[in-house]
């Protein structure tokens, strides 16, 4: 009886275990269907552990599902163990073998990966020689598995050698603990005029919400921020103070050139429906970011849209998607930006995209495209690759697509002219996932994210730097005798074919790389101001060097002070030290050939009105005569002496030098006398004694005797701006 009872209990326990395993599998399948792979893996693991050892096929099938989940959430070692169990129980098909081999690459187990790829080739019923021949002959219609298998085998064999050559890559990589936590951080983005602000996404405990994601097993990501102080020290990262962060997932943010628009990836929560990432935008008001608004790229609701990256010129938004029409896996696409809407969508094509995954595009300010891929030969996981900006110019061929895929009902596959894919090697790349580059200005240094060496597969932020010699020009556009002009534009033209239109930053500055032995002309412009031209040509250097240009723009609507004009006492004779300022005025008038000006001279209020008026008139005429002697047409110049009748009105900029003055103070005799302090009185008298000009017309020489617009010289380039006609 006792024996029978034991048998009955054993049977009941086994039955309950089988029932529990089936229940766990059904629950896991539900989680898997909506993309909650972490929760699905937990259910599959439970079912696998409750499956009897003798049920080998069933254990293999459940191990396979568990492996697929672990692979998707970057639990690499657990995924490898589960796939190996599927192989052991003879339940691994060719797709599973390929996934196992890729994970072995990602784990740095190159010998194991090579064996698995060879086993896969054997399972395909072919030989390595035949597959290699097909790939090398560029035979069309190769299956993604075929081409990716050969690429993987090449990676497994070459990675150890590439790793050994790390010392020759020129890169230095360091983990940045100041930004990292015990969770994941990824996709850093440097912004600010001095690259002194860093935004990134993190799943750390400070992220909003209390729930753990069923997808990753961590909290949903929020966007965090760190600021660099004057000593170069970064602050402790904090969540951005904004309504942008939510209990849902916000990640992979990047910014427009003017830092007014944020592009980011968002994932909405739906407990009964698969989550597909979407691209959203947020606008900055003062120092705060508004809520994210989904960017309408396509009517396709069953595809992922992620990892936005605006091109340096702001014309294109590069992004990642698995929508129909790609080359396999995730591809890099680009959409033309017209204001806040999308005008067209294009696939960047081969050789950038492969049957594998291409993700996390980003641009270096010089135009080079950086992206990550597991479809090109590399160390394993996602490796970083580079396409030169000069080789990124493309031509497109329109292809019809389903009208409910894209709003404009067409897409384009781009055929790059001659793009070359560069693999920057180790240590920038590793066996893990390496992605999300951001650059400190034009230099080849900045930050990126990687899960190298993390057994949990969590990403962290690293710095990188590559030694290189670059020559840069930094310039400032500002109002003459005033502040920066953030609305300014600079046209940069070089005799090597360079032709750029540059929007300045918030402080009126810009920065561009220049090449030695090239003659450049820079034209600073802003609506309501005269143009200012600078020329630059530099020789090759052995160390990086920055050249500084200033673009002080004269107002068209307000008097402009001509500083450093000196006369002999009680006379109208120009002193020699006035030459530099007057020569700059000659250049300004030559650069703005359609302008006429009134040249005015002013005195202080000491002396009689008649005397001051006569003296100021003679001084104004002296300046005009100098300009005429140096080639400026007399009918463009009107001398006027105002004596003491127009005392100076103080601009805000001048109050920084004299803090006892206020903006819009007028230096009348009464104002000066009320100061009391003799030193301050003398300063005001000096400020009143000045030479200025004001623009009278901006159409000089533009019309013929009949009042018709004169024929303008033919432009060499159709889209060349008006201001560039006189550059050379």
XYZ file of C-alpha atoms in Angstrom:
728
model
C 0.000 0.000 0.000
C 2.745 2.409 0.933
C 4.543 1.669 -2.345
C 1.384 2.245 -4.360
C 0.793 5.531 -2.567
C 4.291 6.727 -3.454
C 3.689 5.800 -7.101
C 0.368 7.656 -7.107
C 1.965 10.759 -5.576
C 4.774 10.671 -8.134
C 2.297 10.406 -11.003
C 0.315 13.359 -9.599
C 3.432 15.501 -9.226
C 4.513 14.727 -12.779
C 1.046 15.521 -14.072
C 1.020 18.829 -12.224
C 4.491 19.610 -13.557
C 3.410 18.888 -17.107
C 0.337 21.036 -16.621
C 2.466 23.830 -15.146
C 4.918 23.645 -18.055
C 2.119 23.888 -20.611
C 0.613 26.844 -18.772
C 4.004 28.580 -18.647
C 4.480 28.019 -22.387
C 1.079 29.514 -23.216
C 1.787 32.485 -21.002
C 5.231 32.886 -22.559
C 3.757 32.803 -26.059
C 1.407 35.649 -25.118
C 4.279 37.745 -23.828
C 6.327 36.950 -26.940
C 3.483 38.018 -29.238
C 3.477 41.539 -27.823
C 7.271 41.818 -27.675
C 7.761 41.356 -23.920
C 10.770 39.088 -24.347
C 12.091 39.336 -20.790
C 8.806 38.069 -19.342
C 8.492 35.495 -22.127
C 11.995 34.164 -21.378
C 11.090 33.695 -17.703
C 8.035 31.632 -18.677
C 9.946 29.546 -21.212
C 12.713 28.911 -18.664
C 10.130 27.704 -16.159
C 8.560 25.400 -18.744
C 11.969 24.061 -19.809
C 12.973 23.244 -16.211
C 9.679 21.391 -15.676
C 10.049 19.301 -18.849
C 11.334 15.754 -18.265
C 14.845 14.983 -19.501
C 13.621 12.072 -21.582
C 11.340 14.387 -23.593
C 14.273 15.546 -25.641
C 12.417 17.027 -28.646
C 10.113 19.025 -26.359
C 13.004 20.265 -24.233
C 14.831 21.287 -27.419
C 11.814 23.218 -28.728
C 11.391 25.066 -25.454
C 15.113 25.772 -25.244
C 14.877 27.275 -28.733
C 12.118 29.691 -27.729
C 14.017 30.626 -24.594
C 17.169 31.246 -26.654
C 15.308 33.517 -29.066
C 14.108 35.699 -26.180
C 17.535 35.897 -24.539
C 19.063 36.876 -27.889
C 16.604 39.748 -28.308
C 17.321 41.213 -24.857
C 21.120 40.869 -25.117
C 21.501 38.085 -22.562
C 24.218 36.679 -24.790
C 25.661 33.914 -22.628
C 22.240 32.636 -21.578
C 21.151 32.665 -25.211
C 24.234 30.667 -26.255
C 23.554 28.057 -23.565
C 19.918 27.734 -24.654
C 20.811 27.436 -28.347
C 23.411 24.781 -27.489
C 20.675 22.819 -25.735
C 18.499 23.109 -28.829
C 21.410 21.776 -30.906
C 21.992 18.964 -28.393
C 18.352 17.915 -28.638
C 18.488 18.178 -32.463
C 15.866 20.954 -32.647
C 18.066 23.700 -34.100
C 17.229 24.596 -37.689
C 19.462 26.685 -39.949
C 18.081 29.946 -38.536
C 18.922 28.811 -35.001
C 22.434 27.766 -36.035
C 22.981 31.159 -37.629
C 21.764 32.954 -34.495
C 24.033 30.809 -32.335
C 27.051 31.581 -34.521
C 26.326 35.318 -34.406
C 26.053 35.196 -30.620
C 29.347 33.340 -30.388
C 30.911 36.166 -32.418
C 29.334 38.670 -30.031
C 30.779 36.746 -27.104
C 34.247 36.840 -28.653
C 34.244 33.037 -29.030
C 35.612 33.147 -32.572
C 36.709 29.485 -32.815
C 33.265 28.308 -31.674
C 31.623 30.702 -34.127
C 33.717 29.344 -36.991
C 32.694 25.759 -36.135
C 29.010 26.714 -35.978
C 29.123 28.577 -39.302
C 30.746 25.531 -40.923
C 28.057 23.303 -39.366
C 25.437 25.673 -40.792
C 26.990 25.474 -44.261
C 26.859 21.692 -44.034
C 23.192 21.883 -42.943
C 22.460 23.985 -46.027
C 23.632 21.058 -48.167
C 26.487 22.957 -49.771
C 30.168 23.747 -49.244
C 32.101 26.788 -48.144
C 33.768 27.012 -51.549
C 30.441 27.088 -53.380
C 28.964 29.712 -51.073
C 32.062 31.904 -51.300
C 31.994 31.625 -55.091
C 28.370 32.758 -55.182
C 29.055 35.749 -52.949
C 32.223 36.793 -54.796
C 30.466 36.577 -58.166
C 27.766 38.945 -56.841
C 25.112 36.509 -57.992
C 21.708 38.100 -57.572
C 18.888 36.669 -55.494
C 21.164 35.138 -52.892
C 19.212 34.422 -49.745
C 20.039 36.665 -46.775
C 21.126 33.590 -44.852
C 23.630 32.640 -47.563
C 25.374 35.996 -47.782
C 25.287 36.572 -44.021
C 26.799 33.129 -43.381
C 29.839 33.894 -45.511
C 30.186 37.328 -43.895
C 29.995 35.725 -40.451
C 32.571 33.087 -41.299
C 34.903 35.798 -42.576
C 34.422 37.741 -39.321
C 35.159 34.683 -37.167
C 38.427 34.058 -38.990
C 39.617 37.677 -39.299
C 38.504 39.174 -35.964
C 41.473 37.880 -33.930
C 43.879 39.482 -36.404
C 41.930 42.771 -36.448
C 41.937 42.796 -32.659
C 45.706 42.315 -32.621
C 46.051 45.446 -34.777
C 44.263 47.652 -32.207
C 47.443 49.605 -31.434
C 47.494 50.880 -35.021
C 43.944 52.240 -35.112
C 44.823 55.477 -33.328
C 41.764 55.338 -31.043
C 41.763 55.639 -27.267
C 38.625 54.428 -25.462
C 37.710 54.883 -21.777
C 34.626 53.964 -19.767
C 33.016 57.087 -18.280
C 31.790 56.242 -14.784
C 30.401 59.758 -14.239
C 27.609 58.994 -16.717
C 27.076 55.314 -15.936
C 24.857 53.610 -13.379
C 23.991 50.035 -12.402
C 21.511 49.936 -15.274
C 21.826 50.854 -18.952
C 22.929 54.122 -20.617
C 23.072 54.610 -24.358
C 23.062 57.004 -27.342
C 24.876 60.046 -25.921
C 24.443 63.375 -27.744
C 26.775 66.346 -27.237
C 25.238 69.793 -27.729
C 26.032 73.387 -26.832
C 28.301 75.916 -28.489
C 31.264 74.398 -26.636
C 29.967 70.802 -26.557
C 29.391 71.282 -22.847
C 26.037 69.499 -22.539
C 25.483 65.752 -22.838
C 22.072 64.129 -23.292
C 21.609 60.350 -23.163
C 18.999 57.694 -22.405
C 19.092 55.592 -19.253
C 17.022 52.956 -17.447
C 18.488 53.895 -14.045
C 16.279 54.045 -10.959
C 15.664 57.794 -11.339
C 13.671 57.179 -14.538
C 9.949 57.850 -14.203
C 7.505 55.111 -13.307
C 7.711 52.173 -10.945
C 7.025 49.277 -13.306
C 9.677 47.049 -14.820
C 9.481 46.620 -18.586
C 8.389 43.200 -19.768
C 10.649 43.733 -22.772
C 13.973 44.338 -21.027
C 13.466 43.538 -17.359
C 14.452 47.136 -16.499
C 12.561 50.389 -16.131
C 11.643 52.215 -19.322
C 14.328 54.665 -20.415
C 14.195 58.411 -19.808
C 16.434 61.144 -21.189
C 19.103 62.415 -18.791
C 21.398 65.424 -18.938
C 24.868 66.434 -17.703
C 26.594 69.841 -17.845
C 30.335 70.532 -18.061
C 31.620 73.372 -15.889
C 34.375 75.897 -16.647
C 36.984 73.470 -15.328
C 35.866 70.686 -17.686
C 34.142 68.608 -14.990
C 30.814 66.966 -15.803
C 27.922 67.241 -13.364
C 26.024 64.262 -11.980
C 23.417 63.266 -14.595
C 19.842 64.250 -13.841
C 16.555 63.680 -15.719
C 15.758 66.644 -17.960
C 13.280 69.021 -16.360
C 10.513 68.633 -18.877
C 7.186 67.025 -19.665
C 9.018 65.051 -22.350
C 9.997 62.169 -20.062
C 7.105 59.856 -19.263
C 6.508 56.402 -17.796
C 6.910 55.073 -21.332
C 10.171 54.631 -23.203
C 12.146 57.648 -24.509
C 15.507 57.025 -26.118
C 18.158 57.774 -28.745
C 17.708 61.526 -28.873
C 19.475 63.911 -31.231
C 19.099 67.566 -32.142
C 18.743 70.022 -34.994
C 21.729 72.274 -35.682
C 20.071 75.232 -33.921
C 19.271 73.076 -30.843
C 15.601 74.077 -31.045
C 14.257 70.660 -32.085
C 14.878 67.284 -30.465
C 14.381 64.086 -32.450
C 13.946 60.938 -30.381
C 12.631 57.373 -30.380
C 9.497 56.639 -28.331
C 7.781 53.333 -27.566
C 4.166 53.469 -26.455
C 2.712 50.894 -24.075
C -0.154 48.612 -25.074
C -0.669 45.449 -22.991
C -2.472 43.640 -25.819
C -0.604 44.827 -28.905
C 3.004 44.633 -30.130
C 5.008 47.783 -29.408
C 6.602 49.412 -32.433
C 9.084 52.221 -31.946
C 8.226 55.587 -33.462
C 10.167 58.775 -34.123
C 8.981 61.893 -32.344
C 10.017 65.528 -32.098
C 10.004 67.985 -29.215
C 10.482 71.742 -29.297
C 12.572 73.785 -26.884
C 11.109 76.802 -25.167
C 13.782 78.714 -23.260
C 15.570 75.927 -21.348
C 12.710 73.412 -21.265
C 11.592 70.774 -23.736
C 7.936 70.281 -24.609
C 6.094 66.990 -24.926
C 7.080 64.589 -27.682
C 4.917 64.583 -30.818
C 5.099 61.590 -33.171
C 6.565 62.468 -36.567
C 4.343 61.130 -39.339
C 6.771 59.289 -41.629
C 4.468 56.571 -42.961
C 0.976 55.175 -42.644
C 2.591 51.792 -41.937
C 1.643 50.911 -38.350
C 3.330 47.496 -38.324
C 6.927 48.634 -38.780
C 9.539 50.141 -36.505
C 10.835 53.695 -36.984
C 13.748 54.575 -34.733
C 17.183 56.183 -34.229
C 16.692 59.581 -35.932
C 19.717 61.554 -37.137
C 19.375 64.891 -39.005
C 22.028 65.540 -41.645
C 24.396 68.470 -40.944
C 22.634 70.648 -43.526
C 19.240 69.922 -41.969
C 17.771 68.702 -45.255
C 17.456 65.003 -44.413
C 16.420 62.954 -41.424
C 18.190 59.577 -41.433
C 16.490 56.829 -39.453
C 16.150 53.057 -39.021
C 13.179 50.928 -40.091
C 12.170 47.398 -40.995
C 9.357 48.580 -43.276
C 8.783 46.787 -46.607
C 11.194 47.661 -49.380
C 14.386 47.219 -47.401
C 17.288 44.849 -47.928
C 16.632 42.729 -44.826
C 16.497 43.192 -41.088
C 16.675 46.856 -40.103
C 17.826 49.263 -42.819
C 18.915 52.883 -42.758
C 16.495 55.167 -44.593
C 16.275 58.902 -44.989
C 13.370 61.322 -45.236
C 13.472 64.794 -46.728
C 12.489 67.419 -44.176
C 10.290 70.295 -45.300
C 9.577 72.351 -42.199
C 8.045 69.960 -39.700
C 6.805 67.457 -42.271
C 8.194 64.675 -44.456
C 8.378 65.178 -48.233
C 9.854 61.874 -49.419
C 11.389 58.678 -48.053
C 14.418 56.852 -49.465
C 16.361 53.708 -48.631
C 20.095 54.487 -48.618
C 20.702 51.161 -50.374
C 23.907 49.182 -50.761
C 26.645 48.957 -49.764
C 25.541 50.603 -46.497
C 22.524 48.359 -45.970
C 22.861 44.571 -45.913
C 20.597 41.580 -45.211
C 21.559 42.132 -41.549
C 20.734 45.052 -39.263
C 21.994 48.600 -39.846
C 21.166 50.915 -36.954
C 22.024 54.091 -35.006
C 23.067 56.444 -37.832
C 24.771 59.648 -36.744
C 26.775 62.387 -38.410
C 30.111 63.895 -37.609
C 29.840 67.660 -38.244
C 32.149 67.321 -41.258
C 29.448 65.247 -43.002
C 30.816 61.734 -42.376
C 28.084 59.166 -41.660
C 28.628 56.752 -38.768
C 26.338 53.750 -38.280
C 26.316 50.357 -36.595
C 25.751 47.008 -38.284
C 25.960 43.262 -37.806
C 25.759 42.671 -41.556
C 29.296 43.751 -42.488
C 32.453 41.863 -41.491
C 33.375 42.820 -37.939
C 34.103 41.700 -34.397
C 30.554 40.570 -33.608
C 27.393 42.238 -32.385
C 26.918 45.743 -33.732
C 30.148 47.273 -35.012
C 30.621 50.935 -35.951
C 31.258 51.776 -39.612
C 32.035 55.041 -41.392
C 31.082 56.471 -44.787
C 32.936 59.611 -45.866
C 30.673 62.608 -46.328
C 32.295 63.241 -49.710
C 31.235 59.754 -50.828
C 27.697 60.007 -49.478
C 26.316 61.965 -52.445
C 23.709 59.741 -54.087
C 21.335 59.450 -57.006
C 17.917 57.892 -56.701
C 15.560 55.747 -58.729
C 11.880 55.942 -57.840
C 10.135 52.709 -57.069
C 6.358 52.382 -56.570
C 5.150 51.027 -53.239
C 1.832 50.269 -51.638
C -0.026 53.584 -51.264
C -0.877 52.936 -47.627
C 2.792 52.527 -46.734
C 3.994 56.061 -47.372
C 2.044 59.298 -47.516
C 3.743 60.312 -50.778
C 3.091 56.849 -52.282
C 6.649 56.409 -53.532
C 10.023 55.498 -52.181
C 13.532 55.619 -53.542
C 16.400 53.176 -53.312
C 19.596 55.173 -53.399
C 22.588 54.108 -55.402
C 25.640 55.716 -53.793
C 28.148 56.911 -56.343
C 31.268 55.360 -54.824
C 30.747 55.003 -51.077
C 33.400 53.079 -49.219
C 32.615 51.484 -45.874
C 35.402 51.967 -43.317
C 35.696 49.731 -40.262
C 37.663 51.718 -37.647
C 38.823 48.558 -35.859
C 39.563 48.025 -32.179
C 39.278 49.455 -29.537
C 36.439 51.591 -30.909
C 34.752 48.328 -31.897
C 34.558 45.226 -29.745
C 32.869 41.821 -29.737
C 29.823 43.459 -28.090
C 27.418 46.071 -29.432
C 29.080 49.403 -30.227
C 26.886 52.266 -31.368
C 25.547 55.787 -30.821
C 28.460 58.121 -31.650
C 28.530 61.814 -30.769
C 31.332 64.260 -31.558
C 32.930 67.211 -29.817
C 32.804 69.780 -32.581
C 34.896 68.951 -35.621
C 37.358 66.852 -33.654
C 37.452 63.063 -33.840
C 36.605 62.695 -30.175
C 33.439 62.374 -28.163
C 31.320 59.585 -26.675
C 29.540 56.378 -27.715
C 27.760 53.456 -26.094
C 28.766 49.815 -25.789
C 27.800 46.697 -23.828
C 31.304 45.222 -24.056
C 32.256 43.216 -20.996
C 28.794 43.431 -19.385
C 27.440 39.942 -18.723
C 23.903 41.318 -18.475
C 24.152 42.920 -21.905
C 23.579 46.425 -20.515
C 24.946 49.392 -22.399
C 27.238 52.035 -20.920
C 28.864 55.231 -22.130
C 32.500 55.389 -23.230
C 34.681 58.250 -24.449
C 36.800 57.967 -27.578
C 39.519 60.029 -29.181
C 41.595 59.577 -32.300
C 44.706 61.615 -32.857
C 44.559 63.528 -36.112
C 45.716 66.826 -37.541
C 42.852 69.062 -38.601
C 42.695 72.747 -39.416
C 39.539 74.580 -38.489
C 38.158 78.080 -38.765
C 35.973 79.526 -36.025
C 34.128 82.758 -36.617
C 31.674 85.067 -34.903
C 28.944 87.113 -36.564
C 27.892 90.091 -34.448
C 26.589 93.625 -34.703
C 29.378 96.145 -34.992
C 29.531 97.865 -31.614
C 26.916 95.358 -30.379
C 26.057 91.738 -29.576
C 26.071 88.439 -31.483
C 23.617 87.891 -34.345
C 22.205 84.342 -34.019
C 20.153 84.889 -37.196
C 23.345 85.401 -39.198
C 24.479 83.301 -42.159
C 27.980 82.736 -43.472
C 28.696 81.738 -47.053
C 31.925 79.757 -47.403
C 33.400 79.418 -50.900
C 36.720 77.761 -51.770
C 38.589 77.457 -55.051
C 38.479 73.668 -54.594
C 34.706 73.704 -55.217
C 33.622 74.249 -51.604
C 30.300 76.106 -51.467
C 28.524 76.111 -48.109
C 25.755 78.109 -46.482
C 26.364 78.031 -42.720
C 23.822 78.949 -40.055
C 25.566 80.360 -36.984
C 24.903 79.076 -33.478
C 23.143 80.835 -30.636
C 26.256 82.848 -29.748
C 26.730 83.924 -33.377
C 29.619 81.507 -33.918
C 30.349 78.821 -36.472
C 33.096 76.250 -36.925
C 34.208 74.536 -40.118
C 37.089 72.359 -41.210
C 39.376 73.875 -43.827
C 42.016 72.363 -46.080
C 45.554 73.632 -46.587
C 46.464 75.338 -49.867
C 42.838 76.231 -50.612
C 41.777 79.874 -50.941
C 38.542 80.552 -49.053
C 36.198 83.518 -49.011
C 33.750 83.879 -46.113
C 30.825 86.276 -46.394
C 29.023 87.132 -43.158
C 25.425 88.252 -43.666
C 22.309 89.036 -41.664
C 19.030 90.673 -42.616
C 19.151 94.374 -41.740
C 22.964 94.537 -41.839
C 25.711 95.107 -44.377
C 27.817 92.145 -45.475
C 31.339 91.533 -44.239
C 33.938 89.514 -46.154
C 37.013 87.677 -44.917
C 39.575 85.675 -46.885
C 41.728 82.804 -45.636
C 44.383 80.491 -47.007
C 46.553 78.297 -44.773
C 49.576 76.076 -45.202
C 49.808 72.450 -43.954
C 50.626 72.064 -40.247
C 51.982 69.271 -38.070
C 49.507 69.852 -35.217
C 45.829 70.741 -35.230
C 45.241 74.474 -35.420
C 42.214 76.773 -35.192
C 41.991 80.082 -37.058
C 39.661 82.822 -35.817
C 37.670 85.236 -38.006
C 35.468 88.122 -36.892
C 32.401 89.332 -38.789
C 31.265 92.678 -37.321
C 28.186 93.671 -39.344
C 27.158 97.291 -39.715
C 23.484 98.105 -39.254
C 21.466 99.426 -42.181
C 18.988 101.222 -39.923
C 21.099 102.723 -37.100
C 24.252 104.886 -36.903
C 27.466 102.863 -36.904
C 30.467 104.082 -34.926
C 33.796 104.221 -36.774
C 36.157 103.620 -33.918
C 39.748 104.883 -33.707
C 39.408 107.967 -35.931
C 41.792 110.641 -34.624
C 42.305 114.323 -35.548
C 44.887 116.857 -34.523
C 43.661 119.105 -31.718
C 41.348 121.866 -32.923
C 41.906 120.759 -36.542
C 40.322 118.577 -39.243
C 43.593 116.880 -40.154
C 43.454 113.089 -39.897
C 46.202 111.591 -37.804
C 48.210 108.602 -39.186
C 46.769 106.183 -36.615
C 43.340 106.652 -38.251
C 44.453 104.781 -41.376
C 43.601 101.260 -40.170
C 39.998 102.116 -39.321
C 39.490 104.070 -42.556
C 40.947 101.258 -44.669
C 38.444 98.860 -43.084
C 35.671 101.284 -44.056
C 36.982 101.273 -47.641
C 36.814 97.456 -47.625
C 33.269 97.541 -46.227
C 32.083 99.913 -48.960
C 33.763 97.797 -51.632
C 32.080 94.679 -50.257
C 28.703 96.438 -50.315
C 28.892 98.175 -53.687
C 25.197 99.140 -53.787
C 25.336 101.213 -50.602
C 25.525 104.986 -50.139
C 26.256 106.485 -46.730
C 26.159 109.712 -44.784
C 29.487 110.221 -43.057
C 28.912 112.273 -39.901
C 31.230 113.899 -37.385
C 30.233 114.973 -33.867
C 31.825 117.101 -31.141
C 31.239 117.535 -27.434
C 29.323 120.570 -26.099
C 32.390 122.590 -25.114
C 32.888 125.541 -27.461
C 30.362 127.609 -29.407
C 27.676 125.968 -31.534
C 28.962 127.620 -34.720
C 32.549 126.606 -34.059
C 31.632 122.992 -33.299
C 29.473 122.724 -36.423
C 32.227 124.109 -38.696
C 34.882 121.856 -37.136
C 32.730 118.737 -37.395
C 31.839 119.507 -41.035
C 35.508 119.872 -41.980
C 36.346 116.626 -40.179
C 33.543 114.754 -41.970
C 34.845 116.098 -45.289
C 38.373 114.934 -44.402
C 37.130 111.384 -43.939
C 35.134 111.508 -47.191
C 38.171 112.806 -49.081
C 40.229 109.892 -47.756
C 37.609 107.441 -48.979
C 37.465 109.079 -52.416
C 41.273 108.990 -52.680
C 41.042 105.243 -52.046
C 38.603 104.497 -54.823
C 35.129 105.082 -53.386
C 32.852 107.023 -55.752
C 32.098 110.532 -54.481
C 28.377 110.216 -55.177
C 28.180 107.372 -52.640
C 29.364 109.651 -49.812
C 27.646 112.559 -48.041
C 29.725 114.398 -45.388
C 27.780 116.011 -42.562
C 28.992 117.833 -39.472
C 26.501 117.881 -36.621
C 28.633 119.599 -34.040
C 27.074 119.058 -30.605
C 23.465 118.771 -31.844
C 23.255 114.939 -31.728
C 24.654 113.677 -28.411
C 25.397 109.957 -28.266
C 22.736 107.447 -27.267
C 24.219 104.614 -25.203
C 23.899 101.042 -26.483
C 23.596 98.132 -24.071
C 26.987 96.729 -25.072
C 28.749 99.888 -23.855
C 27.239 99.503 -20.379
C 29.441 96.452 -19.878
C 32.462 98.780 -19.993
C 30.842 101.656 -18.092
C 28.451 100.134 -15.590
C 27.348 103.567 -14.386
C 25.688 104.123 -17.769
C 22.382 102.555 -18.825
C 21.131 101.506 -22.254
C 19.368 104.393 -24.057
C 20.960 107.070 -21.888
C 21.479 110.220 -24.012
C 24.677 112.155 -23.221
C 23.154 115.636 -23.205
C 24.872 118.541 -21.389
C 22.305 118.194 -18.595
C 22.974 114.443 -18.241
C 26.728 114.985 -18.127
C 26.566 117.824 -15.615
C 24.353 115.747 -13.299
C 27.054 113.053 -13.038
C 29.156 115.224 -10.736
C 32.259 113.038 -11.053
C 34.808 114.810 -13.291
C 36.283 111.573 -14.632
C 32.848 110.331 -15.717
C 32.119 113.700 -17.308
C 35.297 113.491 -19.375
C 34.411 109.962 -20.537
C 31.016 111.227 -21.747
C 32.676 114.091 -23.643
C 34.981 111.535 -25.317
C 31.989 109.387 -26.286
C 30.247 112.397 -27.833
C 33.340 113.207 -29.928
C 32.850 110.531 -32.575
C 32.679 109.690 -36.285
C 29.762 107.618 -37.558
C 28.051 106.599 -40.746
C 24.483 105.700 -41.530
C 23.251 103.886 -44.654
C 21.166 106.085 -46.946
C 20.478 103.726 -49.876
C 21.101 100.071 -50.733
C 20.324 100.355 -54.482
C 23.252 102.439 -55.762
C 24.248 101.408 -59.294
C 21.433 98.903 -59.660
C 19.355 100.935 -62.161
C 20.145 102.480 -65.562
C 19.240 105.969 -66.741
C 15.707 104.806 -67.615
C 15.140 103.419 -64.134
C 15.404 99.775 -65.213
C 17.351 97.130 -63.304
C 20.760 96.654 -64.856
C 21.704 93.265 -66.302
C 23.402 91.245 -63.581
C 26.423 89.051 -64.391
C 25.550 85.435 -65.149
C 25.891 83.235 -62.101
C 28.172 80.270 -62.262
C 25.896 78.193 -60.075
C 22.133 78.328 -60.215
C 21.612 78.270 -56.458
C 24.492 80.618 -55.587
C 23.278 83.273 -53.145
C 23.040 86.934 -54.186
C 25.767 87.885 -51.750
C 28.302 85.637 -53.499
C 28.357 87.399 -56.878
C 31.292 89.609 -55.884
C 33.265 87.080 -53.849
C 36.065 86.483 -56.329
